[in-house]
Amino acid sequence: MARRSGRRPGNQDTRESILEAARAGFAEKGYDKASIRAIAGDAGVDPALVHHYFGTKEKLFLAVMNAPINPAELVPQALAGPREQAGERLVRMALGVWDSPAGTAALAVFRSALSNEWTARLLRDFVVTQVLRRAVHEMAFDPAEADMRSALVATQIAGTIMARYVLKIEPLASADIDTLAAAIGPNIQRFLTDPMPEVFKTE
């Protein structure tokens, strides 16, 4: 992407220009490789203005995703408590967000990701860097198993979201959160804490 010349003064147009540049930068390079300096350059602003409007790269990414929640707060809360009940708590957290008013914005992003590759990249990066990494940190997984365990957890959460909120398959779509937590939680718990020797083979 060609960089815009000149530096923009701080105003609403500047904020939108930063978001536009960040959206392209995160989609093209991914969260880890995108930098505030490069995004500022593409937006034609000083990096200090990016920090002024958004604070950190993480918060800028949340703004790009129009994220209705902050995983930095929710994931540790969901995983705090008895380790053997973490699966059910994760289900309750996820469905609690999607059943709330915040779920409308989340559903719009999810639907867009199904048909738009750039949005899919952004959503994938959001799930990996903002949600799964935090779960890995909180659960203190064996590093050799962390990626597979977190990805398996994602299959259950994403599949439930698709069936309940996009396809609206009954009786899943109208079931209460307690019922779904009891039904799906044990599957997630297995991926979180069970040894699973059939997956993690030792020499």
JSON list of N, CA, C and O in Angstrom, two decimals, residues 48-106:
[
{"chain": "A", "resi": 48, "resn": "ALA", "atom": "N", "xyz": [2.72, 8.92, 17.28]},
{"chain": "A", "resi": 48, "resn": "ALA", "atom": "CA", "xyz": [2.17, 9.42, 18.54]},
{"chain": "A", "resi": 48, "resn": "ALA", "atom": "C", "xyz": [0.67, 9.63, 18.46]},
{"chain": "A", "resi": 48, "resn": "ALA", "atom": "O", "xyz": [-0.04, 9.47, 19.47]},
{"chain": "A", "resi": 49, "resn": "LEU", "atom": "N", "xyz": [0.16, 9.97, 17.27]},
{"chain": "A", "resi": 49, "resn": "LEU", "atom": "CA", "xyz": [-1.29, 10.16, 17.12]},
{"chain": "A", "resi": 49, "resn": "LEU", "atom": "C", "xyz": [-2.03, 8.83, 17.23]},
{"chain": "A", "resi": 49, "resn": "LEU", "atom": "O", "xyz": [-3.15, 8.77, 17.73]},
{"chain": "A", "resi": 50, "resn": "VAL", "atom": "N", "xyz": [-1.41, 7.77, 16.75]},
{"chain": "A", "resi": 50, "resn": "VAL", "atom": "CA", "xyz": [-2.03, 6.44, 16.88]},
{"chain": "A", "resi": 50, "resn": "VAL", "atom": "C", "xyz": [-2.16, 6.10, 18.37]},
{"chain": "A", "resi": 50, "resn": "VAL", "atom": "O", "xyz": [-3.22, 5.64, 18.82]},
{"chain": "A", "resi": 51, "resn": "HIS", "atom": "N", "xyz": [-1.11, 6.35, 19.12]},
{"chain": "A", "resi": 51, "resn": "HIS", "atom": "CA", "xyz": [-1.16, 6.10, 20.56]},
{"chain": "A", "resi": 51, "resn": "HIS", "atom": "C", "xyz": [-2.16, 7.03, 21.24]},
{"chain": "A", "resi": 51, "resn": "HIS", "atom": "O", "xyz": [-2.85, 6.62, 22.19]},
{"chain": "A", "resi": 52, "resn": "HIS", "atom": "N", "xyz": [-2.26, 8.25, 20.75]},
{"chain": "A", "resi": 52, "resn": "HIS", "atom": "CA", "xyz": [-3.21, 9.20, 21.33]},
{"chain": "A", "resi": 52, "resn": "HIS", "atom": "C", "xyz": [-4.65, 8.70, 21.20]},
{"chain": "A", "resi": 52, "resn": "HIS", "atom": "O", "xyz": [-5.43, 8.76, 22.14]},
{"chain": "A", "resi": 53, "resn": "TYR", "atom": "N", "xyz": [-4.99, 8.21, 20.00]},
{"chain": "A", "resi": 53, "resn": "TYR", "atom": "CA", "xyz": [-6.36, 7.78, 19.75]},
{"chain": "A", "resi": 53, "resn": "TYR", "atom": "C", "xyz": [-6.67, 6.39, 20.32]},
{"chain": "A", "resi": 53, "resn": "TYR", "atom": "O", "xyz": [-7.79, 6.14, 20.78]},
{"chain": "A", "resi": 54, "resn": "PHE", "atom": "N", "xyz": [-5.68, 5.49, 20.27]},
{"chain": "A", "resi": 54, "resn": "PHE", "atom": "CA", "xyz": [-5.99, 4.09, 20.59]},
{"chain": "A", "resi": 54, "resn": "PHE", "atom": "C", "xyz": [-5.17, 3.50, 21.73]},
{"chain": "A", "resi": 54, "resn": "PHE", "atom": "O", "xyz": [-5.50, 2.43, 22.23]},
{"chain": "A", "resi": 55, "resn": "GLY", "atom": "N", "xyz": [-4.11, 4.17, 22.12]},
{"chain": "A", "resi": 55, "resn": "GLY", "atom": "CA", "xyz": [-3.32, 3.68, 23.24]},
{"chain": "A", "resi": 55, "resn": "GLY", "atom": "C", "xyz": [-2.29, 2.64, 22.85]},
{"chain": "A", "resi": 55, "resn": "GLY", "atom": "O", "xyz": [-1.11, 2.94, 22.75]},
{"chain": "A", "resi": 56, "resn": "THR", "atom": "N", "xyz": [-2.71, 1.41, 22.61]},
{"chain": "A", "resi": 56, "resn": "THR", "atom": "CA", "xyz": [-1.80, 0.32, 22.31]},
{"chain": "A", "resi": 56, "resn": "THR", "atom": "C", "xyz": [-2.20, -0.38, 21.01]},
{"chain": "A", "resi": 56, "resn": "THR", "atom": "O", "xyz": [-3.30, -0.18, 20.49]},
{"chain": "A", "resi": 57, "resn": "LYS", "atom": "N", "xyz": [-1.30, -1.20, 20.50]},
{"chain": "A", "resi": 57, "resn": "LYS", "atom": "CA", "xyz": [-1.62, -1.97, 19.29]},
{"chain": "A", "resi": 57, "resn": "LYS", "atom": "C", "xyz": [-2.80, -2.90, 19.55]},
{"chain": "A", "resi": 57, "resn": "LYS", "atom": "O", "xyz": [-3.66, -3.09, 18.68]},
{"chain": "A", "resi": 58, "resn": "GLU", "atom": "N", "xyz": [-2.85, -3.48, 20.73]},
{"chain": "A", "resi": 58, "resn": "GLU", "atom": "CA", "xyz": [-3.96, -4.36, 21.08]},
{"chain": "A", "resi": 58, "resn": "GLU", "atom": "C", "xyz": [-5.30, -3.63, 21.02]},
{"chain": "A", "resi": 58, "resn": "GLU", "atom": "O", "xyz": [-6.28, -4.13, 20.45]},
{"chain": "A", "resi": 59, "resn": "LYS", "atom": "N", "xyz": [-5.34, -2.42, 21.60]},
{"chain": "A", "resi": 59, "resn": "LYS", "atom": "CA", "xyz": [-6.59, -1.66, 21.58]},
{"chain": "A", "resi": 59, "resn": "LYS", "atom": "C", "xyz": [-6.94, -1.18, 20.18]},
{"chain": "A", "resi": 59, "resn": "LYS", "atom": "O", "xyz": [-8.12, -1.09, 19.82]},
{"chain": "A", "resi": 60, "resn": "LEU", "atom": "N", "xyz": [-5.93, -0.88, 19.37]},
{"chain": "A", "resi": 60, "resn": "LEU", "atom": "CA", "xyz": [-6.18, -0.52, 17.97]},
{"chain": "A", "resi": 60, "resn": "LEU", "atom": "C", "xyz": [-6.80, -1.71, 17.23]},
{"chain": "A", "resi": 60, "resn": "LEU", "atom": "O", "xyz": [-7.75, -1.55, 16.45]},
{"chain": "A", "resi": 61, "resn": "PHE", "atom": "N", "xyz": [-6.29, -2.89, 17.49]},
{"chain": "A", "resi": 61, "resn": "PHE", "atom": "CA", "xyz": [-6.83, -4.10, 16.85]},
{"chain": "A", "resi": 61, "resn": "PHE", "atom": "C", "xyz": [-8.28, -4.33, 17.27]},
{"chain": "A", "resi": 61, "resn": "PHE", "atom": "O", "xyz": [-9.13, -4.67, 16.43]},
{"chain": "A", "resi": 62, "resn": "LEU", "atom": "N", "xyz": [-8.59, -4.14, 18.53]},
{"chain": "A", "resi": 62, "resn": "LEU", "atom": "CA", "xyz": [-9.97, -4.29, 19.00]},
{"chain": "A", "resi": 62, "resn": "LEU", "atom": "C", "xyz": [-10.88, -3.28, 18.30]},
{"chain": "A", "resi": 62, "resn": "LEU", "atom": "O", "xyz": [-12.02, -3.60, 17.95]},
{"chain": "A", "resi": 63, "resn": "ALA", "atom": "N", "xyz": [-10.37, -2.06, 18.08]},
{"chain": "A", "resi": 63, "resn": "ALA", "atom": "CA", "xyz": [-11.17, -1.04, 17.38]},
{"chain": "A", "resi": 63, "resn": "ALA", "atom": "C", "xyz": [-11.39, -1.42, 15.93]},
{"chain": "A", "resi": 63, "resn": "ALA", "atom": "O", "xyz": [-12.48, -1.24, 15.39]},
{"chain": "A", "resi": 64, "resn": "VAL", "atom": "N", "xyz": [-10.36, -1.96, 15.29]},
{"chain": "A", "resi": 64, "resn": "VAL", "atom": "CA", "xyz": [-10.49, -2.41, 13.90]},
{"chain": "A", "resi": 64, "resn": "VAL", "atom": "C", "xyz": [-11.56, -3.49, 13.79]},
{"chain": "A", "resi": 64, "resn": "VAL", "atom": "O", "xyz": [-12.36, -3.51, 12.86]},
{"chain": "A", "resi": 65, "resn": "MET", "atom": "N", "xyz": [-11.57, -4.41, 14.75]},
{"chain": "A", "resi": 65, "resn": "MET", "atom": "CA", "xyz": [-12.52, -5.51, 14.73]},
{"chain": "A", "resi": 65, "resn": "MET", "atom": "C", "xyz": [-13.91, -5.08, 15.22]},
{"chain": "A", "resi": 65, "resn": "MET", "atom": "O", "xyz": [-14.85, -5.86, 15.15]},
{"chain": "A", "resi": 66, "resn": "ASN", "atom": "N", "xyz": [-14.01, -3.84, 15.70]},
{"chain": "A", "resi": 66, "resn": "ASN", "atom": "CA", "xyz": [-15.26, -3.37, 16.30]},
{"chain": "A", "resi": 66, "resn": "ASN", "atom": "C", "xyz": [-15.70, -4.37, 17.37]},
{"chain": "A", "resi": 66, "resn": "ASN", "atom": "O", "xyz": [-16.89, -4.72, 17.49]},
{"chain": "A", "resi": 67, "resn": "ALA", "atom": "N", "xyz": [-14.71, -4.83, 18.13]},
{"chain": "A", "resi": 67, "resn": "ALA", "atom": "CA", "xyz": [-14.96, -5.88, 19.13]},
{"chain": "A", "resi": 67, "resn": "ALA", "atom": "C", "xyz": [-15.86, -5.36, 20.24]},
{"chain": "A", "resi": 67, "resn": "ALA", "atom": "O", "xyz": [-15.54, -4.34, 20.87]},
{"chain": "A", "resi": 68, "resn": "PRO", "atom": "N", "xyz": [-16.97, -6.04, 20.49]},
{"chain": "A", "resi": 68, "resn": "PRO", "atom": "CA", "xyz": [-17.89, -5.59, 21.55]},
{"chain": "A", "resi": 68, "resn": "PRO", "atom": "C", "xyz": [-17.43, -5.95, 22.95]},
{"chain": "A", "resi": 68, "resn": "PRO", "atom": "O", "xyz": [-18.01, -5.51, 23.93]},
{"chain": "A", "resi": 69, "resn": "ILE", "atom": "N", "xyz": [-16.38, -6.76, 23.03]},
{"chain": "A", "resi": 69, "resn": "ILE", "atom": "CA", "xyz": [-15.86, -7.18, 24.34]},
{"chain": "A", "resi": 69, "resn": "ILE", "atom": "C", "xyz": [-14.34, -7.12, 24.30]},
{"chain": "A", "resi": 69, "resn": "ILE", "atom": "O", "xyz": [-13.73, -7.06, 23.23]},
{"chain": "A", "resi": 70, "resn": "ASN", "atom": "N", "xyz": [-13.74, -7.15, 25.48]},
{"chain": "A", "resi": 70, "resn": "ASN", "atom": "CA", "xyz": [-12.28, -7.17, 25.58]},
{"chain": "A", "resi": 70, "resn": "ASN", "atom": "C", "xyz": [-11.86, -8.52, 26.16]},
{"chain": "A", "resi": 70, "resn": "ASN", "atom": "O", "xyz": [-12.03, -8.78, 27.35]},
{"chain": "A", "resi": 71, "resn": "PRO", "atom": "N", "xyz": [-11.28, -9.40, 25.31]},
{"chain": "A", "resi": 71, "resn": "PRO", "atom": "CA", "xyz": [-10.87, -10.72, 25.80]},
{"chain": "A", "resi": 71, "resn": "PRO", "atom": "C", "xyz": [-9.87, -10.65, 26.95]},
{"chain": "A", "resi": 71, "resn": "PRO", "atom": "O", "xyz": [-9.80, -11.58, 27.75]},
{"chain": "A", "resi": 72, "resn": "ALA", "atom": "N", "xyz": [-9.11, -9.56, 27.02]},
{"chain": "A", "resi": 72, "resn": "ALA", "atom": "CA", "xyz": [-8.13, -9.43, 28.10]},
{"chain": "A", "resi": 72, "resn": "ALA", "atom": "C", "xyz": [-8.81, -9.43, 29.46]},
{"chain": "A", "resi": 72, "resn": "ALA", "atom": "O", "xyz": [-8.20, -9.80, 30.47]},
{"chain": "A", "resi": 73, "resn": "GLU", "atom": "N", "xyz": [-10.06, -9.03, 29.50]},
{"chain": "A", "resi": 73, "resn": "GLU", "atom": "CA", "xyz": [-10.82, -9.03, 30.75]},
{"chain": "A", "resi": 73, "resn": "GLU", "atom": "C", "xyz": [-11.64, -10.31, 30.91]},
{"chain": "A", "resi": 73, "resn": "GLU", "atom": "O", "xyz": [-11.67, -10.90, 32.00]},
{"chain": "A", "resi": 74, "resn": "LEU", "atom": "N", "xyz": [-12.30, -10.73, 29.84]},
{"chain": "A", "resi": 74, "resn": "LEU", "atom": "CA", "xyz": [-13.25, -11.84, 29.95]},
{"chain": "A", "resi": 74, "resn": "LEU", "atom": "C", "xyz": [-12.59, -13.21, 30.08]},
{"chain": "A", "resi": 74, "resn": "LEU", "atom": "O", "xyz": [-13.05, -14.05, 30.86]},
{"chain": "A", "resi": 75, "resn": "VAL", "atom": "N", "xyz": [-11.54, -13.47, 29.31]},
{"chain": "A", "resi": 75, "resn": "VAL", "atom": "CA", "xyz": [-10.94, -14.81, 29.33]},
{"chain": "A", "resi": 75, "resn": "VAL", "atom": "C", "xyz": [-10.36, -15.14, 30.71]},
{"chain": "A", "resi": 75, "resn": "VAL", "atom": "O", "xyz": [-10.64, -16.23, 31.25]},
{"chain": "A", "resi": 76, "resn": "PRO", "atom": "N", "xyz": [-9.57, -14.26, 31.32]},
{"chain": "A", "resi": 76, "resn": "PRO", "atom": "CA", "xyz": [-9.08, -14.59, 32.67]},
{"chain": "A", "resi": 76, "resn": "PRO", "atom": "C", "xyz": [-10.22, -14.79, 33.67]},
{"chain": "A", "resi": 76, "resn": "PRO", "atom": "O", "xyz": [-10.12, -15.65, 34.56]},
{"chain": "A", "resi": 77, "resn": "GLN", "atom": "N", "xyz": [-11.28, -14.00, 33.55]},
{"chain": "A", "resi": 77, "resn": "GLN", "atom": "CA", "xyz": [-12.42, -14.16, 34.44]},
{"chain": "A", "resi": 77, "resn": "GLN", "atom": "C", "xyz": [-13.06, -15.54, 34.27]},
{"chain": "A", "resi": 77, "resn": "GLN", "atom": "O", "xyz": [-13.41, -16.22, 35.24]},
{"chain": "A", "resi": 78, "resn": "ALA", "atom": "N", "xyz": [-13.22, -15.95, 33.01]},
{"chain": "A", "resi": 78, "resn": "ALA", "atom": "CA", "xyz": [-13.86, -17.24, 32.73]},
{"chain": "A", "resi": 78, "resn": "ALA", "atom": "C", "xyz": [-13.03, -18.41, 33.22]},
{"chain": "A", "resi": 78, "resn": "ALA", "atom": "O", "xyz": [-13.57, -19.44, 33.65]},
{"chain": "A", "resi": 79, "resn": "LEU", "atom": "N", "xyz": [-11.71, -18.27, 33.17]},
{"chain": "A", "resi": 79, "resn": "LEU", "atom": "CA", "xyz": [-10.85, -19.38, 33.53]},
{"chain": "A", "resi": 79, "resn": "LEU", "atom": "C", "xyz": [-10.39, -19.34, 34.98]},
{"chain": "A", "resi": 79, "resn": "LEU", "atom": "O", "xyz": [-9.70, -20.25, 35.45]},
{"chain": "A", "resi": 80, "resn": "ALA", "atom": "N", "xyz": [-10.78, -18.30, 35.70]},
{"chain": "A", "resi": 80, "resn": "ALA", "atom": "CA", "xyz": [-10.47, -18.24, 37.13]},
{"chain": "A", "resi": 80, "resn": "ALA", "atom": "C", "xyz": [-11.40, -19.18, 37.87]},
{"chain": "A", "resi": 80, "resn": "ALA", "atom": "O", "xyz": [-12.60, -19.21, 37.62]},
{"chain": "A", "resi": 81, "resn": "GLY", "atom": "N", "xyz": [-10.87, -19.98, 38.74]},
{"chain": "A", "resi": 81, "resn": "GLY", "atom": "CA", "xyz": [-11.71, -20.92, 39.47]},
{"chain": "A", "resi": 81, "resn": "GLY", "atom": "C", "xyz": [-11.21, -22.33, 39.29]},
{"chain": "A", "resi": 81, "resn": "GLY", "atom": "O", "xyz": [-10.13, -22.56, 38.72]},
{"chain": "A", "resi": 82, "resn": "PRO", "atom": "N", "xyz": [-11.98, -23.32, 39.77]},
{"chain": "A", "resi": 82, "resn": "PRO", "atom": "CA", "xyz": [-11.55, -24.73, 39.68]},
{"chain": "A", "resi": 82, "resn": "PRO", "atom": "C", "xyz": [-11.24, -25.13, 38.23]},
{"chain": "A", "resi": 82, "resn": "PRO", "atom": "O", "xyz": [-12.05, -24.91, 37.32]},
{"chain": "A", "resi": 83, "resn": "ARG", "atom": "N", "xyz": [-10.07, -25.70, 38.03]},
{"chain": "A", "resi": 83, "resn": "ARG", "atom": "CA", "xyz": [-9.61, -26.08, 36.70]},
{"chain": "A", "resi": 83, "resn": "ARG", "atom": "C", "xyz": [-10.57, -27.08, 36.04]},
{"chain": "A", "resi": 83, "resn": "ARG", "atom": "O", "xyz": [-10.79, -27.04, 34.83]},
{"chain": "A", "resi": 84, "resn": "GLU", "atom": "N", "xyz": [-11.15, -27.96, 36.86]},
{"chain": "A", "resi": 84, "resn": "GLU", "atom": "CA", "xyz": [-12.01, -29.02, 36.29]},
{"chain": "A", "resi": 84, "resn": "GLU", "atom": "C", "xyz": [-13.37, -28.50, 35.82]},
{"chain": "A", "resi": 84, "resn": "GLU", "atom": "O", "xyz": [-14.14, -29.25, 35.21]},
{"chain": "A", "resi": 85, "resn": "GLN", "atom": "N", "xyz": [-13.65, -27.24, 36.06]},
{"chain": "A", "resi": 85, "resn": "GLN", "atom": "CA", "xyz": [-14.91, -26.65, 35.58]},
{"chain": "A", "resi": 85, "resn": "GLN", "atom": "C", "xyz": [-14.68, -25.58, 34.51]},
{"chain": "A", "resi": 85, "resn": "GLN", "atom": "O", "xyz": [-15.60, -24.87, 34.12]},
{"chain": "A", "resi": 86, "resn": "ALA", "atom": "N", "xyz": [-13.46, -25.48, 34.01]},
{"chain": "A", "resi": 86, "resn": "ALA", "atom": "CA", "xyz": [-13.12, -24.43, 33.06]},
{"chain": "A", "resi": 86, "resn": "ALA", "atom": "C", "xyz": [-13.91, -24.54, 31.76]},
{"chain": "A", "resi": 86, "resn": "ALA", "atom": "O", "xyz": [-14.28, -23.53, 31.14]},
{"chain": "A", "resi": 87, "resn": "GLY", "atom": "N", "xyz": [-14.19, -25.76, 31.32]},
{"chain": "A", "resi": 87, "resn": "GLY", "atom": "CA", "xyz": [-14.93, -25.96, 30.07]},
{"chain": "A", "resi": 87, "resn": "GLY", "atom": "C", "xyz": [-16.31, -25.33, 30.12]},
{"chain": "A", "resi": 87, "resn": "GLY", "atom": "O", "xyz": [-16.71, -24.60, 29.20]},
{"chain": "A", "resi": 88, "resn": "GLU", "atom": "N", "xyz": [-17.04, -25.59, 31.20]},
{"chain": "A", "resi": 88, "resn": "GLU", "atom": "CA", "xyz": [-18.37, -25.01, 31.33]},
{"chain": "A", "resi": 88, "resn": "GLU", "atom": "C", "xyz": [-18.31, -23.49, 31.45]},
{"chain": "A", "resi": 88, "resn": "GLU", "atom": "O", "xyz": [-19.15, -22.78, 30.89]},
{"chain": "A", "resi": 89, "resn": "ARG", "atom": "N", "xyz": [-17.31, -22.99, 32.15]},
{"chain": "A", "resi": 89, "resn": "ARG", "atom": "CA", "xyz": [-17.21, -21.54, 32.30]},
{"chain": "A", "resi": 89, "resn": "ARG", "atom": "C", "xyz": [-16.92, -20.85, 30.96]},
{"chain": "A", "resi": 89, "resn": "ARG", "atom": "O", "xyz": [-17.42, -19.76, 30.69]},
{"chain": "A", "resi": 90, "resn": "LEU", "atom": "N", "xyz": [-16.12, -21.50, 30.11]},
{"chain": "A", "resi": 90, "resn": "LEU", "atom": "CA", "xyz": [-15.86, -20.93, 28.79]},
{"chain": "A", "resi": 90, "resn": "LEU", "atom": "C", "xyz": [-17.13, -20.88, 27.94]},
{"chain": "A", "resi": 90, "resn": "LEU", "atom": "O", "xyz": [-17.37, -19.91, 27.22]},
{"chain": "A", "resi": 91, "resn": "VAL", "atom": "N", "xyz": [-17.93, -21.92, 28.01]},
{"chain": "A", "resi": 91, "resn": "VAL", "atom": "CA", "xyz": [-19.20, -21.93, 27.27]},
{"chain": "A", "resi": 91, "resn": "VAL", "atom": "C", "xyz": [-20.10, -20.81, 27.77]},
{"chain": "A", "resi": 91, "resn": "VAL", "atom": "O", "xyz": [-20.70, -20.07, 26.98]},
{"chain": "A", "resi": 92, "resn": "ARG", "atom": "N", "xyz": [-20.19, -20.66, 29.07]},
{"chain": "A", "resi": 92, "resn": "ARG", "atom": "CA", "xyz": [-21.03, -19.60, 29.64]},
{"chain": "A", "resi": 92, "resn": "ARG", "atom": "C", "xyz": [-20.53, -18.21, 29.21]},
{"chain": "A", "resi": 92, "resn": "ARG", "atom": "O", "xyz": [-21.33, -17.34, 28.90]},
{"chain": "A", "resi": 93, "resn": "MET", "atom": "N", "xyz": [-19.22, -18.04, 29.20]},
{"chain": "A", "resi": 93, "resn": "MET", "atom": "CA", "xyz": [-18.67, -16.75, 28.78]},
{"chain": "A", "resi": 93, "resn": "MET", "atom": "C", "xyz": [-19.03, -16.45, 27.32]},
{"chain": "A", "resi": 93, "resn": "MET", "atom": "O", "xyz": [-19.53, -15.37, 27.00]},
{"chain": "A", "resi": 94, "resn": "ALA", "atom": "N", "xyz": [-18.77, -17.41, 26.45]},
{"chain": "A", "resi": 94, "resn": "ALA", "atom": "CA", "xyz": [-19.00, -17.20, 25.02]},
{"chain": "A", "resi": 94, "resn": "ALA", "atom": "C", "xyz": [-20.47, -16.94, 24.73]},
{"chain": "A", "resi": 94, "resn": "ALA", "atom": "O", "xyz": [-20.83, -15.97, 24.03]},
{"chain": "A", "resi": 95, "resn": "LEU", "atom": "N", "xyz": [-21.34, -17.78, 25.24]},
{"chain": "A", "resi": 95, "resn": "LEU", "atom": "CA", "xyz": [-22.77, -17.62, 24.97]},
{"chain": "A", "resi": 95, "resn": "LEU", "atom": "C", "xyz": [-23.33, -16.39, 25.66]},
{"chain": "A", "resi": 95, "resn": "LEU", "atom": "O", "xyz": [-24.26, -15.75, 25.15]},
{"chain": "A", "resi": 96, "resn": "GLY", "atom": "N", "xyz": [-22.77, -16.04, 26.81]},
{"chain": "A", "resi": 96, "resn": "GLY", "atom": "CA", "xyz": [-23.20, -14.83, 27.50]},
{"chain": "A", "resi": 96, "resn": "GLY", "atom": "C", "xyz": [-22.95, -13.59, 26.65]},
{"chain": "A", "resi": 96, "resn": "GLY", "atom": "O", "xyz": [-23.78, -12.68, 26.59]},
{"chain": "A", "resi": 97, "resn": "VAL", "atom": "N", "xyz": [-21.82, -13.56, 25.96]},
{"chain": "A", "resi": 97, "resn": "VAL", "atom": "CA", "xyz": [-21.50, -12.44, 25.07]},
{"chain": "A", "resi": 97, "resn": "VAL", "atom": "C", "xyz": [-22.45, -12.44, 23.87]},
{"chain": "A", "resi": 97, "resn": "VAL", "atom": "O", "xyz": [-23.03, -11.41, 23.51]},
{"chain": "A", "resi": 98, "resn": "TRP", "atom": "N", "xyz": [-22.62, -13.60, 23.25]},
{"chain": "A", "resi": 98, "resn": "TRP", "atom": "CA", "xyz": [-23.43, -13.66, 22.03]},
{"chain": "A", "resi": 98, "resn": "TRP", "atom": "C", "xyz": [-24.91, -13.46, 22.30]},
{"chain": "A", "resi": 98, "resn": "TRP", "atom": "O", "xyz": [-25.65, -13.02, 21.42]},
{"chain": "A", "resi": 99, "resn": "ASP", "atom": "N", "xyz": [-25.36, -13.78, 23.50]},
{"chain": "A", "resi": 99, "resn": "ASP", "atom": "CA", "xyz": [-26.77, -13.56, 23.85]},
{"chain": "A", "resi": 99, "resn": "ASP", "atom": "C", "xyz": [-27.04, -12.13, 24.30]},
{"chain": "A", "resi": 99, "resn": "ASP", "atom": "O", "xyz": [-28.20, -11.74, 24.45]},
{"chain": "A", "resi": 100, "resn": "SER", "atom": "N", "xyz": [-26.00, -11.36, 24.52]},
{"chain": "A", "resi": 100, "resn": "SER", "atom": "CA", "xyz": [-26.14, -9.98, 24.99]},
{"chain": "A", "resi": 100, "resn": "SER", "atom": "C", "xyz": [-26.26, -9.03, 23.79]},
{"chain": "A", "resi": 100, "resn": "SER", "atom": "O", "xyz": [-26.08, -9.43, 22.64]},
{"chain": "A", "resi": 101, "resn": "PRO", "atom": "N", "xyz": [-26.55, -7.75, 24.04]},
{"chain": "A", "resi": 101, "resn": "PRO", "atom": "CA", "xyz": [-26.57, -6.78, 22.94]},
{"chain": "A", "resi": 101, "resn": "PRO", "atom": "C", "xyz": [-25.26, -6.74, 22.16]},
{"chain": "A", "resi": 101, "resn": "PRO", "atom": "O", "xyz": [-25.25, -6.44, 20.96]},
{"chain": "A", "resi": 102, "resn": "ALA", "atom": "N", "xyz": [-24.14, -7.03, 22.83]},
{"chain": "A", "resi": 102, "resn": "ALA", "atom": "CA", "xyz": [-22.85, -7.04, 22.14]},
{"chain": "A", "resi": 102, "resn": "ALA", "atom": "C", "xyz": [-22.79, -8.11, 21.06]},
{"chain": "A", "resi": 102, "resn": "ALA", "atom": "O", "xyz": [-21.99, -8.02, 20.11]},
{"chain": "A", "resi": 103, "resn": "GLY", "atom": "N", "xyz": [-23.63, -9.12, 21.18]},
{"chain": "A", "resi": 103, "resn": "GLY", "atom": "CA", "xyz": [-23.62, -10.20, 20.21]},
{"chain": "A", "resi": 103, "resn": "GLY", "atom": "C", "xyz": [-24.00, -9.78, 18.80]},
{"chain": "A", "resi": 103, "resn": "GLY", "atom": "O", "xyz": [-23.61, -10.42, 17.82]},
{"chain": "A", "resi": 104, "resn": "THR", "atom": "N", "xyz": [-24.75, -8.71, 18.67]},
{"chain": "A", "resi": 104, "resn": "THR", "atom": "CA", "xyz": [-25.16, -8.23, 17.33]},
{"chain": "A", "resi": 104, "resn": "THR", "atom": "C", "xyz": [-23.94, -7.85, 16.51]},
{"chain": "A", "resi": 104, "resn": "THR", "atom": "O", "xyz": [-23.82, -8.22, 15.33]},
{"chain": "A", "resi": 105, "resn": "ALA", "atom": "N", "xyz": [-23.03, -7.07, 17.12]},
{"chain": "A", "resi": 105, "resn": "ALA", "atom": "CA", "xyz": [-21.81, -6.67, 16.41]},
{"chain": "A", "resi": 105, "resn": "ALA", "atom": "C", "xyz": [-20.93, -7.88, 16.13]},
{"chain": "A", "resi": 105, "resn": "ALA", "atom": "O", "xyz": [-20.34, -7.99, 15.04]},
{"chain": "A", "resi": 106, "resn": "ALA", "atom": "N", "xyz": [-20.83, -8.79, 17.09]},
{"chain": "A", "resi": 106, "resn": "ALA", "atom": "CA", "xyz": [-20.01, -9.99, 16.90]},
{"chain": "A", "resi": 106, "resn": "ALA", "atom": "C", "xyz": [-20.55, -10.85, 15.76]},
{"chain": "A", "resi": 106, "resn": "ALA", "atom": "O", "xyz": [-19.79, -11.39, 14.95]}
]
